[in-house]
Structure formats: structure tokens, C-alpha cells
């Protein structure tokens, strides 16, 4: 993102050598408005931001600080996905599903995307996006058209707690709503996974109902397009 002001801001981590605190405050409020639309929880933590005033220089804002991208999963990811399936935290979040990677990685139905999240080329997690009304097993049952459903997990325990899951969900949600016909995104964390509930609620999802899917007791959450448009990422 590139912006221009008569007096602009360079973001960097380090000591704040500026003495004009009132100007810093004013410029920071302006930056917060640009980046975060005034949201309390900004993607750039206030405690780590230092501002340097530079006359007639452009403002460079990092819109993807983790340099994360999504790519389609392929059969070459089979061993990686099997390995992730064996991790205790992945099992705890999805204990009863058999993903059938050997078959599914060679299939590309038009109602599904299976994606690998990467940071500078290193795989860190998996995302599945489906059209639940068209999905072949009818896992979601009777569901409205123009919804999307997301499954997501971080592969390695060492990558938990670093904000990667939040960034993955933001990318996945944006990918869903890039289709103008999509009206809402739904998810189904385990009813016992209160940490996941808080995670999704921070992203703007609203609790809809308790529901049982096979052997799993789940909470269904939904994020409407309207709520997404009003939620700052």
C-alpha cells in the first residue's frame, strides 16, 4: 500500500528519537485510521510502533506483515498432511475425521478448495473452503445456497500463538467473499473448544446454534458479508 501526505510516516521498530509528542500522536491517529479504520485492536501493535516524521516522503504500509500466501494443496503434500494429522493439537481440534488424503489430493471438485498456507515458502497450515450446499457428503445437511464453510488448522505446535491462524482466516474469509454471490461463511468448532470460540468471535463470527455432526458436538458460527464489511482486519 502506498500513500502520500505532505508530512508522512515511516514505520520502524527501534528507539523513538522524536521530541514532538503532539505531532507523533496526531500522525499515529491518522495512521491508525488508515490501517485499522479506528479499530481498537490494530494489526500493528501500538507497543511496537515507533514513528519518524519525514517531509514529502511516501507512506509504505505492510499489508501482510507475515508475508503469508495460500497455494493449492497437491499430492506432493501427502506426507506433510499425514504428519500434521498426527499432531496432538490437530487431533484435539478434529478427533473423528478421516480426510482421505490419498484420494482427495488427486480430486479437484469445483465446490472445494484445499489450500496450504505458507510463510516465505514454508508450509505452516491447511485451509479447506467448500460450498456446503454442493458438497458431496452433505455434511452440513440442509444449508442455504451461496454460503461457504471453512476448516483450518496450524500444522506444528511451534507455530501456534504467533498470529498465523488469524492471518490464515483473514485470507480465507477474503477469498470467500471475493465471490460476490457469497453471503456468509460458516464454521463448526467443537463445543468444548472455548479457545476456538473466542478466536472466531474476534474475527466477527456470531454464534448460531449447537449442533451434532456425527460423533462431534459442535457450535455453529456464521460471518455474514455485512458483518465482514464492518469488521476491521
PDB file of C-alpha atoms in Angstrom:
ATOM      1  CA  UNK A   1       0.000   0.000   0.000  1.00  0.00           C
ATOM      2  CA  UNK A   2       1.402   3.427  -0.902  1.00  0.00           C
ATOM      3  CA  UNK A   3       0.019   6.694   0.427  1.00  0.00           C
ATOM      4  CA  UNK A   4       1.195  10.298   0.117  1.00  0.00           C
ATOM      5  CA  UNK A   5       0.919  13.165   2.603  1.00  0.00           C
ATOM      6  CA  UNK A   6       2.694  16.471   2.966  1.00  0.00           C
ATOM      7  CA  UNK A   7       4.201  15.021   6.109  1.00  0.00           C
ATOM      8  CA  UNK A   8       4.384  11.261   6.146  1.00  0.00           C
ATOM      9  CA  UNK A   9       5.287   8.484   8.499  1.00  0.00           C
ATOM     10  CA  UNK A  10       7.935   5.803   8.307  1.00  0.00           C
ATOM     11  CA  UNK A  11       7.164   2.802  10.489  1.00  0.00           C
ATOM     12  CA  UNK A  12      10.084   1.062  12.086  1.00  0.00           C
ATOM     13  CA  UNK A  13      10.995  -0.881  15.196  1.00  0.00           C
ATOM     14  CA  UNK A  14      13.580   0.828  17.367  1.00  0.00           C
ATOM     15  CA  UNK A  15      14.023   3.834  19.621  1.00  0.00           C
ATOM     16  CA  UNK A  16      11.724   6.799  19.318  1.00  0.00           C
ATOM     17  CA  UNK A  17      14.043   9.794  18.936  1.00  0.00           C
ATOM     18  CA  UNK A  18      11.307  12.339  18.222  1.00  0.00           C
ATOM     19  CA  UNK A  19      10.534  15.046  20.722  1.00  0.00           C
ATOM     20  CA  UNK A  20       7.331  16.435  19.251  1.00  0.00           C
ATOM     21  CA  UNK A  21       4.921  14.109  21.084  1.00  0.00           C
ATOM     22  CA  UNK A  22       1.801  16.001  20.000  1.00  0.00           C
ATOM     23  CA  UNK A  23       2.719  15.603  16.343  1.00  0.00           C
ATOM     24  CA  UNK A  24       3.533  11.930  16.879  1.00  0.00           C
ATOM     25  CA  UNK A  25       0.131  11.418  18.496  1.00  0.00           C
ATOM     26  CA  UNK A  26      -1.663  13.170  15.641  1.00  0.00           C
ATOM     27  CA  UNK A  27       0.232  11.232  12.995  1.00  0.00           C
ATOM     28  CA  UNK A  28      -0.319   7.945  14.809  1.00  0.00           C
ATOM     29  CA  UNK A  29      -4.069   8.575  14.974  1.00  0.00           C
ATOM     30  CA  UNK A  30      -4.032   9.249  11.239  1.00  0.00           C
ATOM     31  CA  UNK A  31      -2.086   6.046  10.602  1.00  0.00           C
ATOM     32  CA  UNK A  32      -4.396   4.039  12.842  1.00  0.00           C
ATOM     33  CA  UNK A  33      -7.363   5.393  10.887  1.00  0.00           C
ATOM     34  CA  UNK A  34      -5.759   4.313   7.598  1.00  0.00           C
ATOM     35  CA  UNK A  35      -4.601   0.868   8.718  1.00  0.00           C
ATOM     36  CA  UNK A  36      -7.289  -0.133  11.127  1.00  0.00           C
ATOM     37  CA  UNK A  37     -10.289   2.105  10.409  1.00  0.00           C
ATOM     38  CA  UNK A  38     -10.114   3.234  14.012  1.00  0.00           C
ATOM     39  CA  UNK A  39     -10.416  -0.286  15.429  1.00  0.00           C
ATOM     40  CA  UNK A  40      -9.141  -0.790  18.965  1.00  0.00           C
ATOM     41  CA  UNK A  41      -7.227  -3.925  18.039  1.00  0.00           C
ATOM     42  CA  UNK A  42      -4.925  -2.782  15.267  1.00  0.00           C
ATOM     43  CA  UNK A  43      -2.924  -5.192  13.160  1.00  0.00           C
ATOM     44  CA  UNK A  44       0.163  -3.132  14.046  1.00  0.00           C
ATOM     45  CA  UNK A  45       0.511  -3.325  17.872  1.00  0.00           C
ATOM     46  CA  UNK A  46       0.912   0.098  19.418  1.00  0.00           C
ATOM     47  CA  UNK A  47       3.663  -1.041  21.763  1.00  0.00           C
ATOM     48  CA  UNK A  48       5.890  -1.983  18.827  1.00  0.00           C
ATOM     49  CA  UNK A  49       5.277   1.073  16.627  1.00  0.00           C
ATOM     50  CA  UNK A  50       7.671   3.987  16.501  1.00  0.00           C
ATOM     51  CA  UNK A  51       7.114   6.903  14.142  1.00  0.00           C
ATOM     52  CA  UNK A  52       9.650   9.018  12.288  1.00  0.00           C
ATOM     53  CA  UNK A  53       8.392  12.166  10.597  1.00  0.00           C
ATOM     54  CA  UNK A  54       9.760  12.638   7.088  1.00  0.00           C
ATOM     55  CA  UNK A  55       8.782  15.535   4.869  1.00  0.00           C
ATOM     56  CA  UNK A  56       7.315  14.728   1.449  1.00  0.00           C
ATOM     57  CA  UNK A  57       8.075  11.032   1.617  1.00  0.00           C
ATOM     58  CA  UNK A  58       5.519   8.312   0.790  1.00  0.00           C
ATOM     59  CA  UNK A  59       3.991   6.157   3.494  1.00  0.00           C
ATOM     60  CA  UNK A  60       4.753   2.478   2.964  1.00  0.00           C
ATOM     61  CA  UNK A  61       2.349   0.245   4.878  1.00  0.00           C
ATOM     62  CA  UNK A  62       2.970  -3.505   5.150  1.00  0.00           C
ATOM     63  CA  UNK A  63      -0.422  -5.067   4.466  1.00  0.00           C
ATOM     64  CA  UNK A  64       0.777  -8.640   5.018  1.00  0.00           C
ATOM     65  CA  UNK A  65       3.383  -8.456   7.811  1.00  0.00           C
ATOM     66  CA  UNK A  66       3.858 -12.218   7.961  1.00  0.00           C
ATOM     67  CA  UNK A  67       4.305 -12.461   4.154  1.00  0.00           C
ATOM     68  CA  UNK A  68       1.817 -15.297   4.132  1.00  0.00           C
ATOM     69  CA  UNK A  69       0.291 -16.707   0.963  1.00  0.00           C
ATOM     70  CA  UNK A  70      -2.060 -19.542   0.070  1.00  0.00           C
ATOM     71  CA  UNK A  71      -1.412 -22.165  -2.582  1.00  0.00           C
ATOM     72  CA  UNK A  72      -3.415 -25.178  -3.673  1.00  0.00           C
ATOM     73  CA  UNK A  73      -2.598 -28.445  -1.929  1.00  0.00           C
ATOM     74  CA  UNK A  74      -1.282 -31.182  -4.211  1.00  0.00           C
ATOM     75  CA  UNK A  75      -0.387 -34.849  -3.913  1.00  0.00           C
ATOM     76  CA  UNK A  76       3.161 -33.720  -3.119  1.00  0.00           C
ATOM     77  CA  UNK A  77       1.782 -32.524   0.246  1.00  0.00           C
ATOM     78  CA  UNK A  78       0.604 -36.018   1.240  1.00  0.00           C
ATOM     79  CA  UNK A  79       3.386 -36.768   3.747  1.00  0.00           C
ATOM     80  CA  UNK A  80       3.169 -33.292   5.232  1.00  0.00           C
ATOM     81  CA  UNK A  81      -0.591 -33.526   5.793  1.00  0.00           C
ATOM     82  CA  UNK A  82      -0.295 -37.013   7.256  1.00  0.00           C
ATOM     83  CA  UNK A  83       2.339 -35.694   9.649  1.00  0.00           C
ATOM     84  CA  UNK A  84       0.138 -32.779  10.688  1.00  0.00           C
ATOM     85  CA  UNK A  85      -2.774 -35.173  11.232  1.00  0.00           C
ATOM     86  CA  UNK A  86      -0.701 -36.931  13.908  1.00  0.00           C
ATOM     87  CA  UNK A  87      -0.001 -33.792  15.951  1.00  0.00           C
ATOM     88  CA  UNK A  88      -1.824 -33.748  19.321  1.00  0.00           C
ATOM     89  CA  UNK A  89      -3.260 -30.240  18.883  1.00  0.00           C
ATOM     90  CA  UNK A  90      -4.665 -31.153  15.444  1.00  0.00           C
ATOM     91  CA  UNK A  91      -6.207 -34.362  16.778  1.00  0.00           C
ATOM     92  CA  UNK A  92      -7.743 -32.437  19.694  1.00  0.00           C
ATOM     93  CA  UNK A  93      -9.476 -29.994  17.342  1.00  0.00           C
ATOM     94  CA  UNK A  94     -10.684 -32.619  14.855  1.00  0.00           C
ATOM     95  CA  UNK A  95     -10.645 -36.040  16.535  1.00  0.00           C
ATOM     96  CA  UNK A  96     -13.035 -38.048  14.375  1.00  0.00           C
ATOM     97  CA  UNK A  97     -12.461 -37.055  10.750  1.00  0.00           C
ATOM     98  CA  UNK A  98     -10.553 -39.106   8.192  1.00  0.00           C
ATOM     99  CA  UNK A  99      -9.543 -36.731   5.444  1.00  0.00           C
ATOM    100  CA  UNK A 100      -8.617 -39.481   2.974  1.00  0.00           C
ATOM    101  CA  UNK A 101      -5.671 -37.515   1.633  1.00  0.00           C
ATOM    102  CA  UNK A 102      -4.546 -40.269  -0.735  1.00  0.00           C
ATOM    103  CA  UNK A 103      -7.787 -39.879  -2.696  1.00  0.00           C
ATOM    104  CA  UNK A 104      -8.783 -36.274  -2.039  1.00  0.00           C
ATOM    105  CA  UNK A 105      -5.493 -34.651  -3.031  1.00  0.00           C
ATOM    106  CA  UNK A 106      -5.974 -36.001  -6.544  1.00  0.00           C
ATOM    107  CA  UNK A 107      -9.521 -34.631  -6.798  1.00  0.00           C
ATOM    108  CA  UNK A 108     -10.472 -31.053  -7.665  1.00  0.00           C
ATOM    109  CA  UNK A 109     -14.264 -30.696  -7.433  1.00  0.00           C
ATOM    110  CA  UNK A 110     -15.469 -27.220  -8.289  1.00  0.00           C
ATOM    111  CA  UNK A 111     -17.218 -26.817  -4.930  1.00  0.00           C
ATOM    112  CA  UNK A 112     -13.987 -27.099  -2.894  1.00  0.00           C
ATOM    113  CA  UNK A 113     -10.541 -25.606  -2.438  1.00  0.00           C
ATOM    114  CA  UNK A 114      -7.831 -27.285  -0.362  1.00  0.00           C
ATOM    115  CA  UNK A 115      -5.046 -24.840   0.410  1.00  0.00           C
ATOM    116  CA  UNK A 116      -1.665 -24.741   2.110  1.00  0.00           C
ATOM    117  CA  UNK A 117      -0.732 -21.555   3.964  1.00  0.00           C
ATOM    118  CA  UNK A 118       2.927 -20.625   3.598  1.00  0.00           C
ATOM    119  CA  UNK A 119       5.226 -18.040   5.118  1.00  0.00           C
ATOM    120  CA  UNK A 120       8.054 -17.226   2.743  1.00  0.00           C
ATOM    121  CA  UNK A 121       7.680 -20.667   1.179  1.00  0.00           C
ATOM    122  CA  UNK A 122       7.430 -22.637   4.443  1.00  0.00           C
ATOM    123  CA  UNK A 123       4.134 -24.544   4.857  1.00  0.00           C
ATOM    124  CA  UNK A 124       2.513 -23.729   8.199  1.00  0.00           C
ATOM    125  CA  UNK A 125      -1.141 -24.747   7.922  1.00  0.00           C
ATOM    126  CA  UNK A 126      -4.090 -26.113   5.979  1.00  0.00           C
ATOM    127  CA  UNK A 127      -7.357 -24.499   4.874  1.00  0.00           C
ATOM    128  CA  UNK A 128     -10.360 -26.075   3.205  1.00  0.00           C
ATOM    129  CA  UNK A 129     -13.114 -23.920   1.713  1.00  0.00           C
ATOM    130  CA  UNK A 130     -16.286 -25.605   0.464  1.00  0.00           C
ATOM    131  CA  UNK A 131     -19.689 -24.719  -0.869  1.00  0.00           C
ATOM    132  CA  UNK A 132     -21.681 -26.617   1.793  1.00  0.00           C
ATOM    133  CA  UNK A 133     -24.834 -26.786  -0.323  1.00  0.00           C
ATOM    134  CA  UNK A 134     -22.978 -28.615  -3.100  1.00  0.00           C
ATOM    135  CA  UNK A 135     -20.520 -30.710  -1.070  1.00  0.00           C
ATOM    136  CA  UNK A 136     -20.989 -34.381  -1.941  1.00  0.00           C
ATOM    137  CA  UNK A 137     -21.363 -35.916   1.536  1.00  0.00           C
ATOM    138  CA  UNK A 138     -23.947 -33.280   2.584  1.00  0.00           C
ATOM    139  CA  UNK A 139     -22.055 -32.879   5.852  1.00  0.00           C
ATOM    140  CA  UNK A 140     -23.876 -29.620   6.586  1.00  0.00           C
ATOM    141  CA  UNK A 141     -27.284 -31.030   5.707  1.00  0.00           C
ATOM    142  CA  UNK A 142     -29.894 -28.533   4.537  1.00  0.00           C
ATOM    143  CA  UNK A 143     -27.929 -25.303   4.135  1.00  0.00           C
ATOM    144  CA  UNK A 144     -28.653 -22.146   2.185  1.00  0.00           C
ATOM    145  CA  UNK A 145     -27.089 -21.512  -1.200  1.00  0.00           C
ATOM    146  CA  UNK A 146     -24.246 -19.016  -1.519  1.00  0.00           C
ATOM    147  CA  UNK A 147     -22.597 -19.935   1.782  1.00  0.00           C
ATOM    148  CA  UNK A 148     -19.018 -21.076   2.259  1.00  0.00           C
ATOM    149  CA  UNK A 149     -17.658 -23.288   5.054  1.00  0.00           C
ATOM    150  CA  UNK A 150     -14.063 -23.203   6.266  1.00  0.00           C
ATOM    151  CA  UNK A 151     -11.832 -25.749   8.007  1.00  0.00           C
ATOM    152  CA  UNK A 152      -8.452 -24.578   9.229  1.00  0.00           C
ATOM    153  CA  UNK A 153      -5.516 -25.730  11.319  1.00  0.00           C
ATOM    154  CA  UNK A 154      -1.894 -24.915  12.076  1.00  0.00           C
ATOM    155  CA  UNK A 155       0.354 -27.901  11.382  1.00  0.00           C
ATOM    156  CA  UNK A 156       3.084 -27.625  14.021  1.00  0.00           C
ATOM    157  CA  UNK A 157       2.650 -26.780  17.698  1.00  0.00           C
ATOM    158  CA  UNK A 158       5.685 -24.483  17.454  1.00  0.00           C
ATOM    159  CA  UNK A 159       3.703 -22.249  15.071  1.00  0.00           C
ATOM    160  CA  UNK A 160       0.798 -21.764  17.497  1.00  0.00           C
ATOM    161  CA  UNK A 161       0.333 -18.461  19.293  1.00  0.00           C
ATOM    162  CA  UNK A 162       2.095 -16.376  16.641  1.00  0.00           C
ATOM    163  CA  UNK A 163      -0.938 -14.862  14.926  1.00  0.00           C
ATOM    164  CA  UNK A 164      -0.687 -17.198  11.949  1.00  0.00           C
ATOM    165  CA  UNK A 165      -4.164 -18.635  12.461  1.00  0.00           C
ATOM    166  CA  UNK A 166      -5.678 -15.151  12.438  1.00  0.00           C
ATOM    167  CA  UNK A 167      -3.902 -14.266   9.206  1.00  0.00           C
ATOM    168  CA  UNK A 168      -4.924 -17.572   7.627  1.00  0.00           C
ATOM    169  CA  UNK A 169      -8.577 -16.954   8.488  1.00  0.00           C
ATOM    170  CA  UNK A 170      -8.428 -13.399   7.183  1.00  0.00           C
ATOM    171  CA  UNK A 171      -7.034 -14.630   3.869  1.00  0.00           C
ATOM    172  CA  UNK A 172      -9.604 -17.443   3.696  1.00  0.00           C
ATOM    173  CA  UNK A 173     -12.540 -15.163   4.509  1.00  0.00           C
ATOM    174  CA  UNK A 174     -11.416 -12.596   1.956  1.00  0.00           C
ATOM    175  CA  UNK A 175     -11.111 -15.400  -0.592  1.00  0.00           C
ATOM    176  CA  UNK A 176     -14.688 -16.491   0.142  1.00  0.00           C
ATOM    177  CA  UNK A 177     -16.197 -13.022  -0.169  1.00  0.00           C
ATOM    178  CA  UNK A 178     -14.233 -12.288  -3.346  1.00  0.00           C
ATOM    179  CA  UNK A 179     -17.125 -14.160  -4.970  1.00  0.00           C
ATOM    180  CA  UNK A 180     -19.859 -11.509  -4.975  1.00  0.00           C
ATOM    181  CA  UNK A 181     -22.586 -14.149  -4.720  1.00  0.00           C
ATOM    182  CA  UNK A 182     -21.350 -15.418  -1.325  1.00  0.00           C
ATOM    183  CA  UNK A 183     -23.492 -14.095   1.522  1.00  0.00           C
ATOM    184  CA  UNK A 184     -21.972 -15.784   4.588  1.00  0.00           C
ATOM    185  CA  UNK A 185     -19.200 -18.034   5.894  1.00  0.00           C
ATOM    186  CA  UNK A 186     -19.907 -20.789   8.431  1.00  0.00           C
ATOM    187  CA  UNK A 187     -17.652 -22.829  10.728  1.00  0.00           C
ATOM    188  CA  UNK A 188     -18.192 -25.627  13.240  1.00  0.00           C
ATOM    189  CA  UNK A 189     -15.615 -25.745  16.069  1.00  0.00           C
ATOM    190  CA  UNK A 190     -16.065 -28.364  18.780  1.00  0.00           C
ATOM    191  CA  UNK A 191     -18.438 -27.233  21.512  1.00  0.00           C
ATOM    192  CA  UNK A 192     -15.686 -27.901  24.061  1.00  0.00           C
ATOM    193  CA  UNK A 193     -13.100 -25.750  22.271  1.00  0.00           C
ATOM    194  CA  UNK A 194     -13.685 -22.445  24.029  1.00  0.00           C
ATOM    195  CA  UNK A 195     -10.392 -21.053  22.765  1.00  0.00           C
ATOM    196  CA  UNK A 196     -11.578 -21.532  19.177  1.00  0.00           C
ATOM    197  CA  UNK A 197     -14.894 -19.855  20.031  1.00  0.00           C
ATOM    198  CA  UNK A 198     -13.081 -16.735  21.244  1.00  0.00           C
ATOM    199  CA  UNK A 199     -10.826 -16.814  18.176  1.00  0.00           C
ATOM    200  CA  UNK A 200     -13.750 -16.834  15.747  1.00  0.00           C
ATOM    201  CA  UNK A 201     -15.709 -14.254  17.720  1.00  0.00           C
ATOM    202  CA  UNK A 202     -12.743 -11.871  17.493  1.00  0.00           C
ATOM    203  CA  UNK A 203     -12.962 -12.250  13.719  1.00  0.00           C
ATOM    204  CA  UNK A 204     -16.625 -11.202  13.757  1.00  0.00           C
ATOM    205  CA  UNK A 205     -18.363 -14.598  13.683  1.00  0.00           C
ATOM    206  CA  UNK A 206     -21.676 -14.884  15.503  1.00  0.00           C
ATOM    207  CA  UNK A 207     -22.816 -17.991  17.385  1.00  0.00           C
ATOM    208  CA  UNK A 208     -25.832 -19.593  15.683  1.00  0.00           C
ATOM    209  CA  UNK A 209     -26.533 -22.933  17.347  1.00  0.00           C
ATOM    210  CA  UNK A 210     -25.299 -26.094  18.992  1.00  0.00           C
ATOM    211  CA  UNK A 211     -25.256 -28.966  16.514  1.00  0.00           C
ATOM    212  CA  UNK A 212     -24.063 -32.558  16.394  1.00  0.00           C
ATOM    213  CA  UNK A 213     -22.090 -33.699  13.331  1.00  0.00           C
ATOM    214  CA  UNK A 214     -21.642 -37.461  13.568  1.00  0.00           C
ATOM    215  CA  UNK A 215     -19.766 -38.091  16.820  1.00  0.00           C
ATOM    216  CA  UNK A 216     -18.757 -34.443  17.233  1.00  0.00           C
ATOM    217  CA  UNK A 217     -20.650 -31.917  19.351  1.00  0.00           C
ATOM    218  CA  UNK A 218     -20.099 -28.555  17.704  1.00  0.00           C
ATOM    219  CA  UNK A 219     -21.034 -24.895  17.825  1.00  0.00           C
ATOM    220  CA  UNK A 220     -22.021 -23.373  14.507  1.00  0.00           C
ATOM    221  CA  UNK A 221     -20.811 -19.824  13.882  1.00  0.00           C
ATOM    222  CA  UNK A 222     -21.608 -17.555  10.951  1.00  0.00           C
ATOM    223  CA  UNK A 223     -19.992 -14.447   9.489  1.00  0.00           C
ATOM    224  CA  UNK A 224     -22.286 -12.532   7.145  1.00  0.00           C
ATOM    225  CA  UNK A 225     -20.946 -10.361   4.348  1.00  0.00           C
ATOM    226  CA  UNK A 226     -22.370  -7.305   6.101  1.00  0.00           C
ATOM    227  CA  UNK A 227     -20.606  -8.136   9.370  1.00  0.00           C
ATOM    228  CA  UNK A 228     -17.380  -8.812   7.478  1.00  0.00           C
ATOM    229  CA  UNK A 229     -17.583  -5.465   5.716  1.00  0.00           C
ATOM    230  CA  UNK A 230     -17.962  -3.705   9.057  1.00  0.00           C
ATOM    231  CA  UNK A 231     -15.209  -5.678  10.791  1.00  0.00           C
ATOM    232  CA  UNK A 232     -11.687  -4.278  10.587  1.00  0.00           C
ATOM    233  CA  UNK A 233      -8.935  -6.722   9.585  1.00  0.00           C
TER     234      UNK A 233
END
